[in-house]
Amino acid sequence: MKYLSTRGAPERKRFCEILLEGLAPDGGLYLPESYPQVSDATLTRWRTVYHQQGYAELAFEVLSLYIDDIPAADLRALCEKTYTAEVFGTGEIVPLRHLEEGVWLEALSNGPTLAFKDMAMQLLGNLFEYELARRGEELNILGATSGDTGSAAEYAMRGKKGVRVFMTSPHGRMSAFQQAQMFSLQDANIYNIAVKGVFDDCQDMVKAVSNDLAFKRQYRIGTVNSINWARLLAQVVYYFAGYIQATQANSQKVSFTVPSGNFGNVCAGHVARMMGLPIDKLVVATNENDVLDEFFRTGVYRVRGSADTHETSSPSMDISKASNFERFVFDLLGRDGARTADLFGAQLAKNGRFDLSADPAFAQCASRYGFVSGKSTHANRLDTIRATWQHYGVMIDTHTADGLKVAREHLTAGVPMLVLETALPIKFAETIVQALGREPERPAKFEGIEALPKRVQVMEVDVAAIKALIARECAHSA
Ligand SMILES: *Cc1c(COP(=O)(O)O)cnc(C)c1O
């Protein structure tokens, strides 16, 4: 299996070459040259694999189709080490819960940080450790977070050999729970940096360091953002696992609704569908930051400015542009790299938007690729959380509430709708209290974490200071 860039550069790479990379050198995103096709017989075999051998073995089957530069025994061992009941709370890893006529919740948020990003990040941590050891290299992951991504990255990389994580976050602006989750980690390779500024200051510091190419090379600075192909690939597995749990025969179809921000999660659904998984619809659910809903309704993709990007009660979906969306558009346009480069390079830079409404391809979003969309407001999410609690005794978080609200607008009789549960309510306790007048239940392992000792250093908005920290720590543990 070889990988290409969505912007048409001729080079082809193998999985382990792109594993530690972000963007392709031409600015595009990596995709496989073609999508492996899963036959009816294979899908039937995978049912047995999942039911009898479990999620890790299913993950191995799916990943094997895309990774041919890690020996099979090693890849299987990495999957088995990653997807355990101990780490993900249940043997099924992604259990389905029936909610109401035709609607199920697929739980993706029982990992260490209680959000779906653990599903991929936990595997990424093990893949990084494996590949870095094989190369005899080290990697310093530098990131900025306002919550979910940073903690998922830290919990995936803690204690991993060859990896250090330097994670900046805005000082005093994360919830007490989020701060406790990250800052209570005592692992020597995890560095929490609370920056005296806002999230954008953190991001600017990270960009400034990455733009210093000499520094970046010398200290092997990397990232773990959602455009990483390995993260997306790991997510493909739970579309298969959800399908297998919801159906008895391959003649049945299901639909998925996906609370979306950067389009990483639902793009994995697109990949599963392209492999032949019988998916009817892929429902893209957004919050007030409706870049994606606007595109699927109108054909216009318009990047928002910061004044136009709203802080909502589903903060992990608060995006101004959807960084993985380019992958789908590349497929939609018949994999025309030159056109994709023009739209996402030249046109977005010049106009901040592009318009496919007059292109015949646009109609195929729904007809050929199954994509439809919807959005929720804060009031919708509160209503949905309240009604779900009152009718079913099930407490859902604000992101899952967004998904459930939109899912109900796209039901088809006889086609199970699987709503992806992307976080647990405890992460967004304030909104739960607003909706229900009570605190969300807290998993036992998080009892009292706010009282644990914190490992964090406070820093000014100072690029030189963070560079000095990285240099010092690399020298120190070299
Ligand atoms: C990251 C995240 C999302 C959005 O996922 P994308 O892959 O960016 O579309 C939704 N819900 C939660 C809880 C998240 O952490």
Short mmCIF file of C-alpha atoms and ligand atoms in Angstrom, two decimals:
data_model
loop_
_atom_site.label_atom_id
_atom_site.label_comp_id
_atom_site.label_asym_id
_atom_site.label_seq_id
_atom_site.Cartn_x
_atom_site.Cartn_y
_atom_site.Cartn_z
CA MET A 1 0.00 0.00 0.00
CA LYS A 2 1.34 3.42 -1.00
CA TYR A 3 0.14 6.86 0.02
CA LEU A 4 -0.29 9.99 -2.08
CA SER A 5 -1.00 13.65 -1.38
CA THR A 6 -4.36 15.28 -2.08
CA ARG A 7 -2.51 18.10 -3.87
CA GLY A 8 -1.15 15.92 -6.63
CA ALA A 9 2.60 15.66 -5.95
CA PRO A 10 3.95 12.56 -7.74
CA GLU A 11 5.79 10.99 -4.77
CA ARG A 12 4.37 7.88 -3.16
CA LYS A 13 5.15 6.90 0.42
CA ARG A 14 4.66 3.94 2.71
CA PHE A 15 2.78 3.92 5.98
CA CYS A 16 5.73 4.28 8.37
CA GLU A 17 7.12 7.16 6.32
CA ILE A 18 3.97 9.22 6.81
CA LEU A 19 3.31 8.02 10.37
CA LEU A 20 5.48 10.69 11.99
CA GLU A 21 4.65 13.41 9.44
CA GLY A 22 1.90 16.03 9.35
CA LEU A 23 1.09 17.64 6.02
CA ALA A 24 2.60 16.31 2.81
CA PRO A 25 5.42 18.54 1.48
CA ASP A 26 3.06 20.06 -1.14
CA GLY A 27 0.66 21.12 1.64
CA GLY A 28 -1.83 18.32 0.99
CA LEU A 29 -3.05 15.46 3.17
CA TYR A 30 -2.08 11.83 2.74
CA LEU A 31 -4.53 9.22 1.48
CA PRO A 32 -4.04 5.66 0.29
CA GLU A 33 -3.62 5.27 -3.49
CA SER A 34 -6.83 3.24 -3.46
CA TYR A 35 -9.25 1.92 -0.85
CA PRO A 36 -8.96 -1.83 -0.25
CA GLN A 37 -12.30 -3.51 -0.91
CA VAL A 38 -13.87 -5.67 1.78
CA SER A 39 -15.75 -8.55 0.17
CA ASP A 40 -18.94 -10.06 1.48
CA ALA A 41 -16.96 -13.11 2.62
CA THR A 42 -14.42 -10.97 4.47
CA LEU A 43 -17.12 -8.95 6.21
CA THR A 44 -18.74 -12.21 7.33
CA ARG A 45 -15.40 -13.44 8.64
CA TRP A 46 -14.87 -10.14 10.47
CA ARG A 47 -18.18 -10.64 12.29
CA THR A 48 -16.75 -13.79 13.80
CA VAL A 49 -13.42 -12.11 14.46
CA TYR A 50 -15.08 -9.31 16.43
CA HIS A 51 -17.51 -11.52 18.34
CA GLN A 52 -15.06 -14.30 19.15
CA GLN A 53 -11.62 -12.68 19.23
CA GLY A 54 -12.51 -9.09 19.97
CA TYR A 55 -11.93 -5.52 18.89
CA ALA A 56 -8.11 -5.70 18.89
CA GLU A 57 -8.14 -8.54 16.37
CA LEU A 58 -10.66 -6.69 14.19
CA ALA A 59 -8.38 -3.64 14.35
CA PHE A 60 -5.48 -5.81 13.22
CA GLU A 61 -7.53 -7.05 10.23
CA VAL A 62 -8.47 -3.53 9.12
CA LEU A 63 -5.03 -2.02 9.72
CA SER A 64 -3.29 -4.87 7.87
CA LEU A 65 -4.95 -3.74 4.66
CA TYR A 66 -3.20 -0.36 4.95
CA ILE A 67 0.08 -1.13 6.70
CA ASP A 68 2.55 -3.43 4.96
CA ASP A 69 5.78 -2.14 6.46
CA ILE A 70 5.27 -3.46 9.99
CA PRO A 71 5.54 -7.26 10.35
CA ALA A 72 2.11 -8.82 10.99
CA ALA A 73 3.07 -10.26 14.37
CA ASP A 74 4.27 -6.84 15.56
CA LEU A 75 1.16 -5.05 14.29
CA ARG A 76 -1.09 -7.59 15.97
CA ALA A 77 0.84 -7.14 19.24
CA LEU A 78 0.45 -3.34 19.00
CA CYS A 79 -3.33 -3.71 18.53
CA GLU A 80 -3.60 -6.14 21.43
CA LYS A 81 -1.61 -3.84 23.68
CA THR A 82 -3.83 -0.88 22.75
CA TYR A 83 -7.40 -2.11 22.77
CA THR A 84 -7.83 -3.75 26.17
CA ALA A 85 -10.80 -3.83 28.52
CA GLU A 86 -8.49 -2.35 31.13
CA VAL A 87 -7.87 0.81 29.07
CA PHE A 88 -11.32 1.14 27.47
CA GLY A 89 -13.54 -0.06 30.31
CA THR A 90 -15.34 -2.89 28.47
CA GLY A 91 -14.45 -5.99 26.47
CA GLU A 92 -16.49 -4.72 23.52
CA ILE A 93 -14.36 -1.51 23.54
CA VAL A 94 -17.12 0.34 21.63
CA PRO A 95 -20.42 -1.08 22.99
CA LEU A 96 -23.75 -0.19 21.38
CA ARG A 97 -26.62 0.97 23.55
CA HIS A 98 -30.16 0.96 22.22
CA LEU A 99 -31.87 4.28 22.87
CA GLU A 100 -35.19 4.36 21.01
CA GLU A 101 -36.87 2.98 17.88
CA GLY A 102 -34.14 2.84 15.24
CA VAL A 103 -31.51 4.74 17.24
CA TRP A 104 -28.40 3.42 19.01
CA LEU A 105 -25.51 5.14 20.75
CA GLU A 106 -22.04 3.78 19.96
CA ALA A 107 -19.80 4.48 22.95
CA LEU A 108 -16.39 5.76 21.89
CA SER A 109 -15.57 7.62 25.06
CA ASN A 110 -14.60 5.11 27.71
CA GLY A 111 -10.86 5.52 27.18
CA PRO A 112 -8.45 7.24 29.60
CA THR A 113 -9.61 10.81 28.87
CA LEU A 114 -13.30 10.02 28.30
CA ALA A 115 -13.47 11.31 24.72
CA PHE A 116 -13.33 9.51 21.38
CA LYS A 117 -9.86 10.86 20.55
CA ASP A 118 -8.45 8.14 22.81
CA MET A 119 -9.60 5.53 20.28
CA ALA A 120 -6.94 6.65 17.81
CA MET A 121 -4.43 8.39 20.04
CA GLN A 122 -3.83 5.31 22.21
CA LEU A 123 -2.81 3.37 19.10
CA LEU A 124 -0.72 6.28 17.85
CA GLY A 125 1.27 6.27 21.10
CA ASN A 126 2.16 2.61 20.64
CA LEU A 127 2.92 3.04 16.91
CA PHE A 128 5.19 6.03 17.64
CA GLU A 129 7.10 4.16 20.32
CA TYR A 130 7.53 1.17 18.02
CA GLU A 131 8.69 3.13 14.97
CA LEU A 132 10.99 5.48 16.90
CA ALA A 133 12.70 2.52 18.56
CA ARG A 134 13.12 0.84 15.17
CA ARG A 135 14.75 3.98 13.78
CA GLY A 136 16.70 4.81 16.92
CA GLU A 137 15.11 8.28 16.88
CA GLU A 138 13.35 10.58 19.30
CA LEU A 139 10.40 12.90 18.85
CA ASN A 140 9.32 15.99 20.76
CA ILE A 141 5.61 16.55 20.36
CA LEU A 142 4.69 20.19 20.72
CA GLY A 143 1.06 21.16 20.92
CA ALA A 144 -1.53 23.66 22.03
CA THR A 145 -4.77 22.59 23.62
CA SER A 146 -7.88 24.00 25.18
CA GLY A 147 -8.92 20.56 26.40
CA ASP A 148 -9.58 17.26 24.63
CA THR A 149 -6.71 16.85 22.17
CA GLY A 150 -3.97 17.72 24.63
CA SER A 151 -5.13 15.34 27.30
CA ALA A 152 -5.69 12.51 24.81
CA ALA A 153 -2.15 13.04 23.49
CA GLU A 154 -0.62 13.09 26.97
CA TYR A 155 -2.43 9.93 28.09
CA ALA A 156 -1.35 8.20 24.88
CA MET A 157 2.31 9.21 25.10
CA ARG A 158 2.91 9.03 28.86
CA GLY A 159 5.83 6.79 29.66
CA LYS A 160 6.51 6.04 25.97
CA LYS A 161 10.19 5.67 25.13
CA GLY A 162 11.61 8.15 22.64
CA VAL A 163 8.72 10.60 22.97
CA ARG A 164 8.33 13.80 24.98
CA VAL A 165 5.16 15.89 24.99
CA PHE A 166 5.29 19.66 25.50
CA MET A 167 1.65 20.76 25.77
CA THR A 168 0.72 24.41 26.10
CA SER A 169 -2.68 25.47 27.40
CA PRO A 170 -4.15 28.84 28.40
CA HIS A 171 -3.42 29.42 32.10
CA GLY A 172 -6.54 29.20 34.25
CA ARG A 173 -8.93 28.82 31.34
CA MET A 174 -9.58 25.10 31.27
CA SER A 175 -12.15 23.52 33.56
CA ALA A 176 -10.92 22.22 36.94
CA PHE A 177 -11.57 18.68 35.72
CA GLN A 178 -9.59 19.16 32.50
CA GLN A 179 -6.69 20.76 34.37
CA ALA A 180 -6.67 17.94 36.89
CA GLN A 181 -6.72 15.33 34.12
CA MET A 182 -3.64 16.75 32.44
CA PHE A 183 -1.68 18.28 35.29
CA SER A 184 -1.94 15.25 37.59
CA LEU A 185 0.24 13.20 35.22
CA GLN A 186 3.59 12.68 36.90
CA ASP A 187 5.36 11.03 33.97
CA ALA A 188 8.80 12.48 33.29
CA ASN A 189 8.18 12.73 29.52
CA ILE A 190 5.04 14.88 29.86
CA TYR A 191 5.47 18.66 30.19
CA ASN A 192 2.41 20.78 30.96
CA ILE A 193 2.94 24.43 30.17
CA ALA A 194 0.26 26.87 31.33
CA VAL A 195 0.70 29.99 29.20
CA LYS A 196 -0.36 33.38 30.56
CA GLY A 197 -2.57 34.11 27.59
CA VAL A 198 -5.44 32.70 25.55
CA PHE A 199 -5.56 29.59 23.34
CA ASP A 200 -4.48 31.58 20.27
CA ASP A 201 -1.32 32.68 22.12
CA CYS A 202 -0.52 29.02 22.73
CA GLN A 203 -1.09 28.19 19.11
CA ASP A 204 1.05 31.11 17.97
CA MET A 205 3.92 29.94 20.18
CA VAL A 206 3.71 26.45 18.69
CA LYS A 207 3.65 27.87 15.17
CA ALA A 208 6.63 30.13 15.88
CA VAL A 209 8.69 27.17 17.09
CA SER A 210 7.66 25.02 14.11
CA ASN A 211 8.49 27.82 11.69
CA ASP A 212 12.07 27.89 12.96
CA LEU A 213 13.13 25.07 10.65
CA ALA A 214 16.63 24.74 12.06
CA PHE A 215 15.26 24.37 15.60
CA LYS A 216 12.54 22.04 14.40
CA ARG A 217 15.07 19.74 12.73
CA GLN A 218 17.63 19.86 15.52
CA TYR A 219 15.09 18.99 18.21
CA ARG A 220 12.83 16.76 16.07
CA ILE A 221 9.65 18.67 16.75
CA GLY A 222 6.45 16.90 15.71
CA THR A 223 2.70 17.12 16.26
CA VAL A 224 -0.21 14.77 16.75
CA ASN A 225 -3.02 16.72 15.11
CA SER A 226 -6.06 15.19 13.52
CA ILE A 227 -4.72 15.29 9.96
CA ASN A 228 -2.38 12.40 10.82
CA TRP A 229 -3.40 9.47 8.60
CA ALA A 230 -2.74 6.86 11.32
CA ARG A 231 -5.29 8.56 13.58
CA LEU A 232 -7.88 8.52 10.87
CA LEU A 233 -7.15 4.89 10.03
CA ALA A 234 -7.55 3.78 13.65
CA GLN A 235 -11.01 5.36 13.63
CA VAL A 236 -12.14 3.32 10.60
CA VAL A 237 -12.21 0.21 12.83
CA TYR A 238 -15.10 1.34 15.03
CA TYR A 239 -17.36 1.92 12.03
CA PHE A 240 -16.93 -1.78 11.27
CA ALA A 241 -17.40 -2.73 14.94
CA GLY A 242 -20.58 -0.62 15.16
CA TYR A 243 -21.97 -2.14 11.98
CA ILE A 244 -21.22 -5.68 13.13
CA GLN A 245 -22.99 -5.10 16.46
CA ALA A 246 -26.08 -3.50 14.86
CA THR A 247 -26.70 -6.11 12.13
CA GLN A 248 -26.97 -9.86 11.63
CA ALA A 249 -26.43 -10.04 7.87
CA ASN A 250 -24.40 -8.11 5.31
CA SER A 251 -27.52 -7.29 3.31
CA GLN A 252 -28.46 -4.82 6.06
CA LYS A 253 -27.41 -1.18 5.99
CA VAL A 254 -26.84 1.24 8.84
CA SER A 255 -26.34 5.00 9.05
CA PHE A 256 -23.99 6.92 11.32
CA THR A 257 -24.38 10.39 12.80
CA VAL A 258 -21.10 12.02 13.76
CA PRO A 259 -20.69 15.14 15.93
CA SER A 260 -18.12 16.92 13.80
CA GLY A 261 -15.50 19.64 13.95
CA ASN A 262 -12.37 18.98 11.92
CA PHE A 263 -14.08 16.22 9.88
CA GLY A 264 -11.60 13.61 11.14
CA ASN A 265 -14.12 11.27 12.71
CA VAL A 266 -16.67 11.28 9.90
CA CYS A 267 -13.88 11.07 7.29
CA ALA A 268 -13.02 7.67 8.79
CA GLY A 269 -16.67 6.75 8.15
CA HIS A 270 -16.22 7.84 4.55
CA VAL A 271 -13.16 5.57 4.26
CA ALA A 272 -15.12 2.63 5.73
CA ARG A 273 -17.93 3.27 3.25
CA MET A 274 -15.44 3.45 0.35
CA MET A 275 -14.11 0.04 1.47
CA GLY A 276 -17.58 -1.36 0.94
CA LEU A 277 -19.05 -1.29 4.46
CA PRO A 278 -22.84 -1.11 3.88
CA ILE A 279 -23.37 2.42 5.19
CA ASP A 280 -26.48 4.23 4.01
CA LYS A 281 -25.97 7.78 5.28
CA LEU A 282 -23.11 9.61 6.96
CA VAL A 283 -24.79 12.41 8.86
CA VAL A 284 -22.45 15.31 9.67
CA ALA A 285 -23.68 17.10 12.79
CA THR A 286 -22.23 20.52 13.65
CA ASN A 287 -22.88 23.08 16.35
CA GLU A 288 -23.19 26.83 15.76
CA ASN A 289 -19.82 26.61 13.99
CA ASP A 290 -21.53 25.26 10.90
CA VAL A 291 -18.81 25.39 8.23
CA LEU A 292 -19.57 21.80 7.25
CA ASP A 293 -23.35 21.96 7.48
CA GLU A 294 -23.25 25.03 5.24
CA PHE A 295 -21.17 23.17 2.67
CA PHE A 296 -23.43 20.12 2.55
CA ARG A 297 -26.51 22.34 2.28
CA THR A 298 -25.21 24.87 -0.26
CA GLY A 299 -21.96 23.71 -1.88
CA VAL A 300 -20.11 26.72 -0.47
CA TYR A 301 -17.14 26.06 1.81
CA ARG A 302 -16.35 29.23 3.75
CA VAL A 303 -13.60 29.46 6.36
CA ARG A 304 -14.64 31.60 9.34
CA GLY A 305 -12.64 34.45 10.84
CA SER A 306 -12.02 34.47 14.58
CA ALA A 307 -14.84 36.99 15.20
CA ASP A 308 -17.09 34.50 13.40
CA THR A 309 -16.00 31.45 15.40
CA HIS A 310 -18.27 30.88 18.38
CA GLU A 311 -17.40 29.54 21.81
CA THR A 312 -20.11 26.96 22.42
CA SER A 313 -21.16 24.38 24.98
CA SER A 314 -19.70 21.71 22.65
CA PRO A 315 -16.20 23.21 22.56
CA SER A 316 -14.46 20.31 20.84
CA MET A 317 -16.43 21.15 17.70
CA ASP A 318 -15.63 24.88 17.73
CA ILE A 319 -13.68 25.18 14.50
CA SER A 320 -13.17 27.89 11.91
CA LYS A 321 -12.19 25.43 9.19
CA ALA A 322 -12.36 21.64 8.95
CA SER A 323 -8.79 20.44 8.52
CA ASN A 324 -9.64 16.95 7.21
CA PHE A 325 -12.30 18.07 4.76
CA GLU A 326 -9.79 18.26 1.91
CA ARG A 327 -9.59 14.46 1.92
CA PHE A 328 -13.25 14.06 1.06
CA VAL A 329 -13.23 16.83 -1.56
CA PHE A 330 -10.28 15.11 -3.27
CA ASP A 331 -12.37 11.93 -3.61
CA LEU A 332 -15.47 13.90 -4.59
CA LEU A 333 -13.57 15.53 -7.46
CA GLY A 334 -12.43 12.19 -8.84
CA ARG A 335 -9.06 12.54 -7.07
CA ASP A 336 -8.06 15.56 -9.13
CA GLY A 337 -5.00 16.78 -7.21
CA ALA A 338 -4.55 19.94 -9.27
CA ARG A 339 -8.13 21.05 -8.62
CA THR A 340 -7.92 20.17 -4.94
CA ALA A 341 -4.72 22.22 -4.70
CA ASP A 342 -6.43 25.15 -6.39
CA LEU A 343 -9.48 25.04 -4.08
CA PHE A 344 -7.67 24.52 -0.75
CA GLY A 345 -4.53 26.43 -1.70
CA ALA A 346 -5.11 29.36 -4.04
CA GLN A 347 -8.85 29.92 -3.63
CA LEU A 348 -9.01 29.70 0.16
CA ALA A 349 -5.95 31.94 0.47
CA LYS A 350 -7.46 34.54 -1.88
CA ASN A 351 -11.18 34.43 -1.08
CA GLY A 352 -11.48 32.44 2.15
CA ARG A 353 -14.08 30.31 0.36
CA PHE A 354 -14.84 28.18 -2.65
CA ASP A 355 -18.12 27.30 -4.30
CA LEU A 356 -18.95 23.90 -5.77
CA SER A 357 -22.71 24.51 -6.01
CA ALA A 358 -22.65 24.61 -9.81
CA ASP A 359 -20.39 21.58 -10.11
CA PRO A 360 -22.17 18.30 -10.92
CA ALA A 361 -19.95 16.64 -8.30
CA PHE A 362 -21.72 18.53 -5.52
CA ALA A 363 -24.96 16.57 -5.95
CA GLN A 364 -22.94 13.38 -5.52
CA CYS A 365 -22.09 14.26 -1.90
CA ALA A 366 -25.46 12.80 -0.98
CA SER A 367 -26.32 10.57 -3.94
CA ARG A 368 -23.00 8.78 -4.28
CA TYR A 369 -21.21 9.31 -0.96
CA GLY A 370 -24.16 9.30 1.46
CA PHE A 371 -23.37 12.65 3.11
CA VAL A 372 -26.12 14.75 4.68
CA SER A 373 -25.88 17.25 7.53
CA GLY A 374 -27.54 19.28 10.24
CA LYS A 375 -26.70 21.52 13.17
CA SER A 376 -27.70 22.23 16.75
CA THR A 377 -27.85 25.29 18.97
CA HIS A 378 -27.09 25.51 22.68
CA ALA A 379 -30.85 25.38 23.39
CA ASN A 380 -31.22 22.26 21.21
CA ARG A 381 -28.45 20.53 23.13
CA LEU A 382 -29.92 21.41 26.52
CA ASP A 383 -33.34 20.12 25.39
CA THR A 384 -31.84 16.91 24.05
CA ILE A 385 -29.80 16.26 27.21
CA ARG A 386 -32.88 16.88 29.36
CA ALA A 387 -35.27 14.75 27.29
CA THR A 388 -32.79 11.87 27.02
CA TRP A 389 -32.36 11.87 30.79
CA GLN A 390 -36.08 12.13 31.50
CA HIS A 391 -37.24 9.50 29.01
CA TYR A 392 -34.44 6.97 29.15
CA GLY A 393 -32.41 7.72 32.28
CA VAL A 394 -29.38 8.09 30.00
CA MET A 395 -27.04 11.03 30.51
CA ILE A 396 -25.29 12.27 27.38
CA ASP A 397 -22.71 14.99 26.88
CA THR A 398 -23.14 18.13 24.79
CA HIS A 399 -21.39 16.73 21.68
CA THR A 400 -23.41 13.52 21.67
CA ALA A 401 -26.55 15.63 22.21
CA ASP A 402 -25.71 17.54 19.05
CA GLY A 403 -25.42 14.22 17.21
CA LEU A 404 -28.68 12.83 18.57
CA LYS A 405 -30.62 15.98 17.70
CA VAL A 406 -29.39 15.91 14.11
CA ALA A 407 -29.70 12.11 13.78
CA ARG A 408 -33.46 12.30 14.39
CA GLU A 409 -33.79 14.56 11.34
CA HIS A 410 -32.33 11.86 9.09
CA LEU A 411 -33.94 8.58 10.16
CA THR A 412 -34.98 6.02 7.53
CA ALA A 413 -37.35 3.20 8.48
CA GLY A 414 -35.54 -0.12 8.70
CA VAL A 415 -32.04 1.42 8.75
CA PRO A 416 -30.48 1.51 12.22
CA MET A 417 -29.02 4.94 13.05
CA LEU A 418 -25.83 4.78 15.11
CA VAL A 419 -25.03 8.04 16.88
CA LEU A 420 -21.37 8.23 17.88
CA GLU A 421 -21.00 9.13 21.55
CA THR A 422 -17.84 11.23 21.48
CA ALA A 423 -17.43 12.25 25.14
CA LEU A 424 -18.80 11.54 28.60
CA PRO A 425 -20.92 14.17 30.42
CA ILE A 426 -18.42 14.60 33.27
CA LYS A 427 -16.13 16.50 30.89
CA PHE A 428 -18.76 19.20 30.41
CA ALA A 429 -20.30 19.26 33.87
CA GLU A 430 -21.32 22.93 33.79
CA THR A 431 -23.72 22.44 30.90
CA ILE A 432 -25.08 19.23 32.40
CA VAL A 433 -25.87 21.11 35.60
CA GLN A 434 -27.55 23.79 33.51
CA ALA A 435 -29.68 21.18 31.72
CA LEU A 436 -30.46 18.80 34.56
CA GLY A 437 -29.81 20.67 37.78
CA ARG A 438 -27.48 17.92 38.92
CA GLU A 439 -23.85 16.92 38.58
CA PRO A 440 -22.98 14.20 36.06
CA GLU A 441 -21.83 10.87 37.38
CA ARG A 442 -18.07 10.52 37.57
CA PRO A 443 -16.24 7.27 36.70
CA ALA A 444 -14.59 5.84 39.80
CA LYS A 445 -11.06 6.31 38.49
CA PHE A 446 -11.59 10.09 38.40
CA GLU A 447 -12.82 10.39 41.99
CA GLY A 448 -10.96 13.23 43.68
CA ILE A 449 -8.48 13.97 40.87
CA GLU A 450 -8.76 17.72 41.48
CA ALA A 451 -6.93 17.16 44.78
CA LEU A 452 -3.96 15.31 43.28
CA PRO A 453 -0.57 17.07 43.09
CA LYS A 454 -0.15 19.01 39.84
CA ARG A 455 2.84 18.96 37.54
CA VAL A 456 2.71 22.16 35.48
CA GLN A 457 4.88 25.17 34.80
CA VAL A 458 3.48 28.60 34.20
CA MET A 459 5.08 30.55 31.38
CA GLU A 460 4.69 33.99 29.79
CA VAL A 461 3.75 34.18 26.11
CA ASP A 462 7.42 33.75 25.25
CA VAL A 463 8.73 31.72 22.33
CA ALA A 464 12.33 31.88 23.55
CA ALA A 465 11.29 30.43 26.90
CA ILE A 466 9.59 27.39 25.43
CA LYS A 467 12.50 26.76 23.07
CA ALA A 468 14.87 26.95 26.04
CA LEU A 469 12.75 24.45 27.93
CA ILE A 470 12.78 21.97 25.05
CA ALA A 471 16.53 22.35 24.52
CA ARG A 472 17.23 21.95 28.24
CA GLU A 473 15.10 18.81 28.60
CA CYS A 474 16.60 17.21 25.49
CA ALA A 475 20.12 17.86 26.75
CA HIS A 476 19.15 16.70 30.23
CA SER A 477 17.83 13.28 29.21
CA ALA A 478 20.17 12.70 26.23
C1 LIG B 1 -12.64 16.25 18.61
C2 LIG B 1 -14.05 16.03 19.03
C3 LIG B 1 -15.12 16.11 18.11
C4 LIG B 1 -14.92 16.48 16.66
O1 LIG B 1 -14.26 15.47 15.93
P1 LIG B 1 -13.60 15.81 14.50
O2 LIG B 1 -12.82 14.61 14.15
O3 LIG B 1 -12.73 17.03 14.72
O4 LIG B 1 -14.71 16.09 13.55
C5 LIG B 1 -16.41 15.84 18.57
N1 LIG B 1 -16.65 15.56 19.87
C6 LIG B 1 -15.65 15.49 20.79
C7 LIG B 1 -15.99 15.20 22.19
C8 LIG B 1 -14.32 15.70 20.41
O5 LIG B 1 -13.34 15.64 21.32
#
